[in-house]
CSV table of C-alpha atoms in Angstrom, one decimal:
chain,number,residue,atom,x,y,z
A,1,MET,CA,3.3,-6.1,-5.8
A,2,ARG,CA,5.6,-8.8,-6.2
A,3,LEU,CA,7.0,-10.7,-3.4
A,4,ARG,CA,10.9,-10.7,-3.5
A,5,ALA,CA,13.0,-13.1,-1.6
A,6,PHE,CA,16.8,-13.0,-1.2
A,7,LEU,CA,19.2,-15.7,-0.2
A,8,ALA,CA,19.9,-15.6,3.4
A,9,GLY,CA,23.5,-16.7,4.9
A,10,ALA,CA,24.5,-17.3,8.5
A,11,ALA,CA,23.9,-13.7,9.5
A,12,ALA,CA,20.1,-14.5,9.2
A,13,LEU,CA,20.6,-16.4,12.4
A,14,THR,CA,22.6,-13.5,13.9
A,15,LEU,CA,19.6,-11.1,13.2
A,16,GLY,CA,17.2,-13.5,14.7
A,17,MET,CA,14.2,-12.9,12.4
A,18,VAL,CA,12.0,-15.8,13.1
A,19,SER,CA,8.4,-16.4,11.6
A,20,VAL,CA,5.7,-17.5,14.2
A,21,PRO,CA,2.1,-18.2,14.0
A,22,GLY,CA,-0.2,-15.8,14.8
A,23,ALA,CA,0.4,0.2,34.4
A,24,ALA,CA,0.0,3.9,34.4
A,25,PRO,CA,0.4,5.3,30.9
A,26,HIS,CA,0.8,8.9,32.1
A,27,ALA,CA,3.9,8.4,33.8
A,28,TYR,CA,5.3,6.3,31.0
A,29,ALA,CA,4.5,9.0,28.5
A,30,ALA,CA,7.6,11.2,29.7
A,31,GLU,CA,10.1,8.3,29.3
A,32,ALA,CA,12.5,8.0,26.5
A,33,HIS,CA,12.9,4.4,25.4
A,34,THR,CA,16.5,4.1,24.7
A,35,LEU,CA,17.6,1.9,21.7
A,36,ALA,CA,21.0,3.1,21.5
A,37,PRO,CA,24.2,2.1,23.6
A,38,HIS,CA,27.1,4.4,24.3
A,39,ARG,CA,28.9,5.0,21.0
A,40,SER,CA,32.1,3.2,20.3
A,41,SER,CA,35.3,4.5,18.5
A,42,PRO,CA,34.6,6.2,15.2
A,43,GLU,CA,35.6,4.7,11.8
A,44,PRO,CA,38.9,5.7,10.2
A,45,ALA,CA,38.9,9.4,9.0
A,46,SER,CA,38.6,8.2,5.4
A,47,THR,CA,35.0,7.4,6.0
A,48,PRO,CA,32.8,10.6,6.2
A,49,LEU,CA,30.7,10.6,9.4
A,50,ASN,CA,28.4,13.2,10.9
A,51,HIS,CA,29.2,12.3,14.5
A,52,HIS,CA,25.8,13.1,16.0
A,53,ALA,CA,24.6,12.3,19.6
A,54,PRO,CA,23.2,8.7,20.1
A,55,ARG,CA,19.6,8.1,18.8
A,56,THR,CA,16.9,7.1,21.3
A,57,TYR,CA,13.3,6.1,20.5
A,58,SER,CA,10.9,8.4,22.2
A,59,PRO,CA,7.3,7.1,22.1
A,60,THR,CA,4.8,10.1,21.7
A,61,GLY,CA,1.0,10.4,21.9
A,62,THR,CA,-1.7,11.4,24.2
A,63,PRO,CA,-1.7,8.9,27.2
A,64,VAL,CA,-4.6,6.4,27.4
A,65,SER,CA,-5.1,3.2,29.1
A,66,GLY,CA,-6.9,0.5,27.1
A,67,ALA,CA,-9.6,-1.6,28.8
A,68,PRO,CA,-9.5,-5.4,29.7
A,69,ASP,CA,-12.5,-6.2,27.6
A,70,GLY,CA,-14.4,-5.1,24.8
A,71,ALA,CA,-17.6,-3.9,26.5
A,72,ARG,CA,-15.5,-1.5,28.4
A,73,ALA,CA,-13.2,-0.3,25.5
A,74,VAL,CA,-12.2,3.1,25.6
A,75,SER,CA,-13.2,5.2,22.7
A,76,LEU,CA,-10.7,7.1,20.6
A,77,ALA,CA,-11.1,9.9,17.9
A,78,PRO,CA,-8.6,10.2,15.1
A,79,GLY,CA,-5.0,10.9,16.5
A,80,ASP,CA,-1.9,9.6,18.2
A,81,TYR,CA,-2.0,7.9,21.7
A,82,LEU,CA,0.5,6.3,24.0
A,83,ASP,CA,-0.2,3.2,26.3
A,84,ARG,CA,1.8,0.6,27.8
A,85,MET,CA,1.8,-3.1,27.8
A,86,ALA,CA,2.9,-6.0,29.8
A,87,ASP,CA,3.8,-9.4,28.3
A,88,LYS,CA,0.7,-11.6,27.0
A,89,GLU,CA,-1.5,-8.5,28.0
A,90,VAL,CA,-4.6,-7.7,25.9
A,91,LYS,CA,-6.2,-4.3,25.7
A,92,TYR,CA,-9.4,-3.2,23.8
A,93,TYR,CA,-10.1,0.2,22.2
A,94,ALA,CA,-13.0,1.6,20.1
A,95,VAL,CA,-13.5,4.0,17.4
A,96,ASP,CA,-16.7,5.3,15.6
A,97,VAL,CA,-16.8,4.5,11.9
A,98,PRO,CA,-19.7,6.6,10.1
A,99,LEU,CA,-21.2,4.8,7.0
A,100,GLY,CA,-19.0,5.1,3.9
A,101,HIS,CA,-15.9,5.9,6.0
A,102,THR,CA,-12.7,3.8,6.2
A,103,VAL,CA,-10.8,3.6,9.3
A,104,TYR,CA,-7.1,3.0,9.7
A,105,VAL,CA,-5.5,1.7,13.0
A,106,SER,CA,-1.8,1.0,13.7
A,107,GLY,CA,0.3,-0.1,16.9
A,108,THR,CA,3.9,0.1,17.7
A,109,THR,CA,5.8,-1.2,20.4
A,110,VAL,CA,9.7,-1.0,21.0
A,111,SER,CA,12.1,-3.3,23.1
A,112,THR,CA,15.5,-3.8,23.8
A,113,VAL,CA,15.2,-7.1,25.6
A,114,LYS,CA,16.5,-10.3,24.0
A,115,GLY,CA,13.8,-12.5,22.6
A,116,LEU,CA,10.7,-12.4,20.4
A,117,GLU,CA,8.5,-9.4,20.4
A,118,ALA,CA,5.1,-9.8,18.7
A,119,LEU,CA,2.1,-7.4,18.5
A,120,ASP,CA,-1.3,-8.7,17.5
A,121,LEU,CA,-4.0,-6.2,16.2
A,122,LYS,CA,-7.6,-7.4,15.7
A,123,GLN,CA,-11.0,-5.9,14.8
A,124,ILE,CA,-13.5,-7.4,17.0
A,125,ASP,CA,-17.3,-8.2,15.9
A,126,ASP,CA,-20.3,-8.2,18.2
A,127,ARG,CA,-19.7,-11.6,19.5
A,128,SER,CA,-16.2,-11.0,20.4
A,129,GLY,CA,-14.9,-13.0,17.3
A,130,SER,CA,-12.0,-11.7,15.0
A,131,CYS,CA,-13.1,-9.8,11.9
A,132,ARG,CA,-9.4,-8.8,10.8
A,133,THR,CA,-5.9,-9.6,12.1
A,134,ASP,CA,-2.5,-8.3,11.5
A,135,THR,CA,0.6,-9.5,13.3
A,136,GLY,CA,4.0,-7.8,13.6
A,137,LEU,CA,7.2,-9.5,15.0
A,138,SER,CA,10.8,-9.3,15.7
A,139,GLN,CA,13.5,-11.2,17.3
A,140,SER,CA,16.3,-8.6,16.6
A,141,LEU,CA,18.4,-7.2,19.7
A,142,SER,CA,16.8,-3.7,19.3
A,143,LYS,CA,13.2,-4.1,18.1
A,144,VAL,CA,10.4,-1.6,16.7
A,145,VAL,CA,7.4,-3.8,16.0
A,146,THR,CA,4.4,-2.4,14.0
A,147,ALA,CA,0.9,-3.9,13.1
A,148,SER,CA,-1.9,-2.1,11.2
A,149,LEU,CA,-5.4,-2.7,10.1
A,150,ASN,CA,-8.2,-0.8,8.0
A,151,TRP,CA,-11.7,-1.5,7.3
A,152,GLY,CA,-14.7,0.3,5.9
A,153,ALA,CA,-18.2,0.9,7.3
A,154,THR,CA,-20.0,-0.3,4.1
A,155,SER,CA,-22.9,-2.4,5.4
A,156,THR,CA,-26.2,-1.2,7.0
A,157,GLY,CA,-27.4,-4.6,7.7
A,158,ARG,CA,-27.5,-6.4,11.0
A,159,ASN,CA,-25.8,-9.7,10.1
A,160,ASN,CA,-22.3,-8.3,9.3
A,161,SER,CA,-21.0,-6.4,12.5
A,162,CYS,CA,-17.7,-6.3,10.9
A,163,ALA,CA,-18.5,-3.7,8.4
A,164,ARG,CA,-21.3,-1.8,10.3
A,165,PRO,CA,-21.1,1.9,10.8
A,166,GLY,CA,-21.0,3.2,14.4
A,167,ARG,CA,-18.9,2.0,17.2
A,168,GLN,CA,-16.2,-0.7,16.3
A,169,VAL,CA,-14.0,-2.4,18.7
A,170,PHE,CA,-10.3,-3.5,18.2
A,171,SER,CA,-7.9,-5.3,20.5
A,172,VAL,CA,-4.0,-5.2,20.8
A,173,THR,CA,-2.1,-8.0,22.1
A,174,ARG,CA,1.5,-8.1,23.3
A,175,ARG,CA,3.6,-11.1,23.1
A,176,GLY,CA,7.1,-10.4,24.3
A,177,THR,CA,9.8,-10.6,27.0
A,178,GLY,CA,10.8,-8.4,29.8
A,179,PRO,CA,8.9,-5.5,31.4
A,180,PRO,CA,6.0,-3.5,30.0
A,181,VAL,CA,7.0,-1.7,26.7
A,182,PRO,CA,5.3,1.6,25.3
A,183,LEU,CA,2.5,1.2,22.8
A,184,GLU,CA,2.1,3.8,20.2
A,185,LEU,CA,-1.5,3.9,18.6
A,186,ARG,CA,-2.4,5.8,15.4
A,187,ILE,CA,-6.0,6.3,14.1
A,188,PHE,CA,-7.0,8.1,11.1
A,189,LEU,CA,-10.6,8.2,9.5
A,190,GLU,CA,-11.0,8.7,5.6
A,191,PRO,CA,-14.4,10.2,4.4
A,192,ALA,CA,-16.4,8.3,1.8
A,193,VAL,CA,-15.3,9.1,-1.8
A,194,LEU,CA,-17.4,10.3,-4.9
A,195,ASP,CA,-14.8,10.3,-7.5
A,196,LYS,CA,-12.0,7.6,-7.2
A,197,GLY,CA,-9.7,9.4,-9.7
A,198,PRO,CA,-7.0,7.6,-11.9
A,199,ALA,CA,-6.6,4.0,-12.3
A,200,GLU,CA,-3.6,2.1,-10.6
A,201,SER,CA,-0.3,2.5,-12.4
A,202,VAL,CA,2.9,0.5,-12.6
A,203,ILE,CA,5.7,0.3,-10.0
A,204,ALA,CA,8.2,3.1,-10.1
A,205,ARG,CA,11.8,2.7,-11.5
A,206,TYR,CA,14.8,3.9,-9.6
A,207,THR,CA,16.3,7.1,-11.4
A,208,GLU,CA,19.6,8.5,-10.5
A,209,PRO,CA,18.8,11.9,-8.7
A,210,GLY,CA,22.2,13.3,-9.2
A,211,GLY,CA,23.5,16.4,-7.4
A,212,ALA,CA,26.1,16.4,-4.4
A,213,PRO,CA,25.5,14.3,-1.2
A,214,VAL,CA,23.7,16.3,1.6
A,215,PRO,CA,24.6,15.4,5.3
A,216,VAL,CA,21.5,14.7,7.2
A,217,VAL,CA,20.8,13.3,10.7
A,218,GLY,CA,18.1,10.6,10.9
A,219,GLY,CA,15.8,10.6,13.9
A,220,GLY,CA,15.4,8.0,16.5
A,221,SER,CA,11.6,7.2,16.0
A,222,PHE,CA,8.6,7.6,13.7
A,223,ALA,CA,7.8,10.7,15.6
A,224,ASP,CA,11.1,12.5,14.8
A,225,ALA,CA,12.0,11.0,11.5
A,226,THR,CA,14.0,13.5,9.6
A,227,PRO,CA,12.1,14.8,6.5
A,228,LEU,CA,14.0,14.2,3.1
A,229,PRO,CA,12.9,17.1,0.8
A,230,GLY,CA,12.6,14.6,-2.3
A,231,SER,CA,15.1,13.3,-4.7
A,232,GLY,CA,18.7,13.2,-3.7
A,233,HIS,CA,21.7,11.5,-2.1
A,234,PHE,CA,21.7,12.0,1.7
A,235,THR,CA,24.4,11.0,4.0
A,236,ASP,CA,24.5,10.0,7.8
A,237,ASP,CA,26.3,7.6,10.2
A,238,ILE,CA,24.8,5.0,12.4
A,239,ALA,CA,26.0,3.3,15.5
A,240,PHE,CA,25.5,-0.3,16.7
A,241,GLY,CA,22.1,-0.6,18.5
A,242,GLU,CA,20.7,2.5,16.9
A,243,TRP,CA,17.5,3.0,14.7
A,244,ALA,CA,17.5,6.0,12.1
A,245,PHE,CA,14.2,7.0,10.8
A,246,TYR,CA,13.8,9.2,7.7
A,247,ARG,CA,10.6,10.1,5.9
A,248,VAL,CA,9.6,11.2,2.3
A,249,ARG,CA,6.4,13.0,1.6
A,250,LEU,CA,4.5,11.9,-1.6
A,251,ASP,CA,1.4,13.8,-2.8
A,252,TRP,CA,-1.4,12.0,-5.2
A,253,GLY,CA,0.3,10.8,-8.4
A,254,GLN,CA,3.8,10.7,-7.2
A,255,SER,CA,6.0,7.6,-6.6
A,256,LEU,CA,9.0,6.6,-4.4
A,257,ALA,CA,11.8,4.5,-5.2
A,258,LEU,CA,15.0,4.3,-2.9
A,259,GLN,CA,18.1,2.4,-2.0
A,260,VAL,CA,20.3,2.5,1.2
A,261,ARG,CA,24.2,2.0,1.3
A,262,VAL,CA,25.8,1.1,4.6
A,263,GLY,CA,29.6,1.5,4.7
A,264,GLY,CA,31.9,-1.4,5.5
A,265,GLY,CA,34.2,-1.7,8.6
A,266,ARG,CA,36.1,-4.0,11.1
A,267,GLY,CA,34.1,-7.0,11.8
A,268,TYR,CA,30.4,-7.5,10.7
A,269,ALA,CA,27.2,-5.4,11.1
A,270,PRO,CA,23.9,-7.0,11.1
A,271,THR,CA,21.7,-4.4,9.4
A,272,GLU,CA,18.0,-4.0,8.9
A,273,VAL,CA,16.4,-1.5,6.4
A,274,ARG,CA,12.4,-1.1,6.2
A,275,LEU,CA,10.0,0.8,4.4
A,276,TYR,CA,6.6,1.9,5.9
A,277,ASN,CA,3.4,3.7,4.5
A,278,PRO,CA,2.0,6.5,6.3
A,279,VAL,CA,0.0,4.3,8.6
A,280,ARG,CA,3.2,2.4,9.6
A,281,GLU,CA,2.3,-0.6,7.7
A,282,GLU,CA,5.6,-2.5,6.9
A,283,LEU,CA,5.8,-2.6,3.2
A,284,ALA,CA,9.3,-4.1,2.5
A,285,GLN,CA,12.4,-5.3,4.6
A,286,GLU,CA,15.8,-6.3,3.7
A,287,SER,CA,18.3,-7.5,6.1
A,288,ALA,CA,22.2,-8.3,5.6
A,289,ALA,CA,25.2,-8.7,7.4
A,290,VAL,CA,27.7,-5.8,6.3
A,291,PHE,CA,31.4,-6.7,6.4
A,292,ASP,CA,34.4,-4.7,5.2
A,293,THR,CA,32.9,-3.1,2.0
A,294,GLU,CA,29.8,-1.2,1.4
A,295,HIS,CA,26.5,-3.0,0.9
A,296,ILE,CA,23.8,-1.7,-1.1
A,297,PHE,CA,20.3,-2.6,0.3
A,298,ALA,CA,17.4,-2.4,-2.3
A,299,GLY,CA,19.9,-1.9,-5.1
A,300,ARG,CA,18.8,0.0,-8.4
A,301,SER,CA,17.9,-3.2,-10.3
A,302,ASP,CA,15.2,-3.9,-7.5
A,303,PRO,CA,14.7,-1.0,-5.2
A,304,PHE,CA,12.1,-0.4,-2.5
A,305,ALA,CA,9.5,1.2,-4.7
A,306,THR,CA,5.9,2.3,-5.0
A,307,ARG,CA,3.5,3.0,-7.6
A,308,PRO,CA,2.1,6.5,-8.1
A,309,VAL,CA,-0.2,7.1,-5.1
A,310,ARG,CA,-3.7,6.7,-6.1
A,311,TYR,CA,-7.0,5.9,-4.5
A,312,LEU,CA,-7.6,2.9,-6.7
A,313,ASN,CA,-4.5,1.3,-5.7
A,314,ARG,CA,-6.5,-0.3,-2.8
A,315,SER,CA,-7.3,-3.5,-4.8
A,316,GLU,CA,-7.5,-6.9,-2.9
A,317,ARG,CA,-5.0,-8.5,-5.0
A,318,GLN,CA,-2.4,-10.4,-3.1
A,319,GLN,CA,1.2,-9.1,-2.9
A,320,GLU,CA,-0.1,-5.5,-3.3
A,321,LEU,CA,1.7,-2.6,-2.0
A,322,ALA,CA,-0.1,-0.3,0.2
A,323,ASP,CA,0.5,3.0,-1.6
A,324,MET,CA,-3.2,4.2,-2.0
A,325,LEU,CA,-2.8,7.6,0.0
A,326,PRO,CA,-0.4,10.4,0.2
A,327,GLY,CA,1.5,11.4,3.0
A,328,TRP,CA,4.8,10.6,4.8
A,329,TYR,CA,6.6,7.3,3.8
A,330,TYR,CA,9.1,6.2,6.4
A,331,LEU,CA,12.4,4.5,6.1
A,332,ALA,CA,14.0,3.0,9.0
A,333,VAL,CA,17.7,1.6,9.3
A,334,ALA,CA,19.1,-0.3,12.4
A,335,VAL,CA,22.3,-1.9,13.1
A,336,GLN,CA,22.3,-4.6,15.7
A,337,GLY,CA,25.0,-5.7,17.9
A,338,GLU,CA,28.1,-4.0,19.2
A,339,GLY,CA,31.0,-2.4,17.1
A,340,GLU,CA,32.2,0.6,15.5
A,341,GLN,CA,29.7,3.1,13.8
A,342,ARG,CA,29.2,2.9,10.0
A,343,SER,CA,28.7,5.3,7.2
A,344,LEU,CA,25.1,5.5,6.1
A,345,ALA,CA,23.5,6.9,2.7
A,346,VAL,CA,20.0,7.0,1.4
A,347,ASP,CA,19.5,7.7,-2.4
A,348,VAL,CA,15.8,8.9,-2.9
A,349,SER,CA,14.1,9.1,-6.3
A,350,VAL,CA,10.6,10.7,-6.4
A,351,GLY,CA,8.7,10.5,-9.7
A,352,GLY,CA,5.4,11.1,-11.1
A,353,ALA,CA,3.6,14.4,-11.5
A,354,LYS,CA,1.2,15.6,-8.6
A,355,GLU,CA,-2.5,14.9,-9.5
A,356,PRO,CA,-5.7,16.4,-7.8
A,357,GLY,CA,-6.6,12.9,-6.3
A,358,PRO,CA,-10.1,11.4,-5.6
A,359,GLY,CA,-13.1,13.5,-4.9
A,360,TYR,CA,-14.3,13.0,-1.3
A,361,ALA,CA,-17.7,13.4,0.0
A,362,PRO,CA,-18.5,16.3,2.3
A,363,ASP,CA,-18.1,15.1,5.8
A,364,SER,CA,-21.4,14.8,7.7
A,365,GLY,CA,-19.8,15.0,10.9
A,366,ALA,CA,-16.5,16.0,12.8
A,367,ALA,CA,-15.0,12.4,12.8
A,368,ALA,CA,-13.3,12.1,9.4
A,369,THR,CA,-10.0,13.7,8.4
A,370,PRO,CA,-9.2,13.9,4.6
A,371,PRO,CA,-5.8,13.7,3.5
A,372,GLY,CA,-3.9,16.8,4.5
A,373,ARG,CA,-6.2,17.7,7.4
A,374,THR,CA,-5.1,17.3,11.0
A,375,PRO,CA,-6.7,14.7,13.1
A,376,THR,CA,-6.7,15.6,16.8
A,377,ASN,CA,-7.0,13.8,19.9
A,378,GLY,CA,-10.8,14.1,21.0
A,379,ALA,CA,-12.0,16.0,17.8
A,380,ALA,CA,-10.9,16.2,14.1
A,381,PRO,CA,-12.0,18.7,11.6
A,382,ALA,CA,-14.8,18.2,9.1
A,383,GLY,CA,-14.2,17.1,5.5
A,384,GLY,CA,-12.9,19.3,2.7
A,385,ALA,CA,-10.7,19.1,-0.4
A,386,PRO,CA,-8.0,16.7,0.1
A,387,ALA,CA,-4.3,17.7,0.1
A,388,PRO,CA,-1.1,15.8,1.0
A,389,ALA,CA,-1.1,14.4,4.4
A,390,GLY,CA,1.4,15.0,7.1
A,391,GLY,CA,3.0,13.0,9.8
A,392,GLN,CA,4.6,14.1,13.2
A,393,PRO,CA,6.0,17.4,12.3
A,394,THR,CA,9.4,18.3,13.4
A,395,GLY,CA,11.4,21.6,13.8
A,396,ALA,CA,10.3,24.3,11.6
A,397,GLU,CA,7.5,22.2,10.1
A,398,LYS,CA,5.6,22.2,13.5
A,399,SER,CA,4.0,25.7,12.7
A,400,THR,CA,2.6,24.6,9.1
A,401,ASP,CA,2.6,20.7,8.8
A,402,ALA,CA,-0.6,18.7,9.5
A,403,SER,CA,-0.3,15.5,11.5
A,404,ALA,CA,-2.4,12.8,9.7
A,405,VAL,CA,-2.3,9.1,9.5
A,406,PHE,CA,-3.5,7.0,6.6
A,407,GLY,CA,-2.4,4.3,4.2
A,408,GLY,CA,-2.9,0.7,3.6
A,409,PRO,CA,-5.3,-1.8,1.9
A,410,ALA,CA,-6.1,-5.1,3.4
A,411,VAL,CA,-3.0,-5.5,5.5
A,412,TRP,CA,-0.2,-8.1,5.2
A,413,LEU,CA,1.0,-10.7,7.7
A,414,GLY,CA,4.6,-10.6,8.4
A,415,LEU,CA,6.2,-13.7,6.7
A,416,PRO,CA,10.1,-13.6,7.2
A,417,LEU,CA,11.9,-15.7,4.5
A,418,ALA,CA,15.3,-16.8,5.1
A,419,LEU,CA,17.5,-19.7,3.3
A,420,LEU,CA,20.4,-20.8,5.4
A,421,LEU,CA,23.3,-21.4,2.8
A,422,GLY,CA,26.5,-21.3,4.7
A,423,ALA,CA,28.7,-18.2,5.0
A,424,GLY,CA,28.0,-14.8,3.5
A,425,PRO,CA,25.4,-11.9,3.8
A,426,ALA,CA,21.9,-12.6,4.6
A,427,THR,CA,19.1,-10.8,3.0
A,428,TRP,CA,15.4,-11.0,2.7
A,429,LEU,CA,12.4,-8.9,2.0
A,430,ILE,CA,8.8,-9.1,3.5
A,431,ARG,CA,5.5,-8.1,2.2
A,432,ARG,CA,2.7,-8.2,4.7
A,433,ARG,CA,-1.1,-8.8,4.2
A,434,ALA,CA,-3.9,-9.6,6.5
A,435,SER,CA,-3.9,-12.9,8.0
A,436,GLU,CA,-7.6,-13.1,8.6
A,437,THR,CA,-10.2,-11.2,6.9
A,438,ARG,CA,-14.0,-12.0,7.1
A,439,PRO,CA,-15.9,-10.8,3.9
A,440,GLY,CA,-17.7,-7.5,4.2
């Protein structure tokens, strides 16, 4: 996947995206972490707005408390977990990875305190060294920071503990400002594969979906991200200080291309648009200061886009998009600062034909969750025929949708790119890759 960089103006400093080098959870689990101020006066009547209640970020997951060292790391089955972390705190967790399986781990923190918020995720070897590392960071006013890792149990030898099957330890480090913040953890185990399926393909193009605009109300977090049914034009509104989350489900063989339009208004609105895969790995980001006219993020000539979802997309080439497993792909839009709410539109183009996908080996235990099955906290169902994976179900989906987490090749390190060229909009895009990977 190519790395795109856009010119950045004075608004880059306003957004504050800066690149840097690399406690009872049960009480915190019930709290809603507010990322939205009181709504200001609406836009003029000529701008269509949905007028929904202020969005808040509500962390979700089974409460857990990470250990202070690797020897005492708490063992986690596939599923969603909720902890909390203070500044400069390090916590350790463990997961059992059977031979031939691949594990996916992600962490998410949210904060509204001014200053840098960084999250380091590391796989730890037998000597407490680092096998793999991913770092997420933000210096926006309201921050949602993610980091993700994946690795396979491919070695039976004793001299490579990073790829050895069995108990594997990973750590989470928070480098932030202010009081403790919630930490969401997601864990998914993918079984060994017998038939890898079709070869990787080219990046999708944006195709005008047509049809009338459909009003929607985006959720305030990953857990309640509003599902979009596929191709179409979807309209919403967003207030300063809010994050609006949407999700689009891709099956094997399907691709995604999209753009976001934010309406103009009085003053300027520093805005961020981010795309994540099902394991919350940040695939792309574009930021700009929106002034008095509508701004199009990831426009049709260069949209946020994936390849058709295929197992063989997981090559080790640099600048590679992590579109190698089906499931929910998340879009997040945030407007920073204070001011009037703005109109918001998401244009979605889903392409490709559904495919059978790869052939997974029958699971030998209860640890792995093939795409489409439901990972649970404490136990997961045995393997079976793969199907599209789910995310956190909302509304009517709760009765039928599976909650699964997967995605990502060797992950990408956040590298914010900004060029100060005087006045004007600021935009840039991030691709992330593993900052440190020891050969398996």
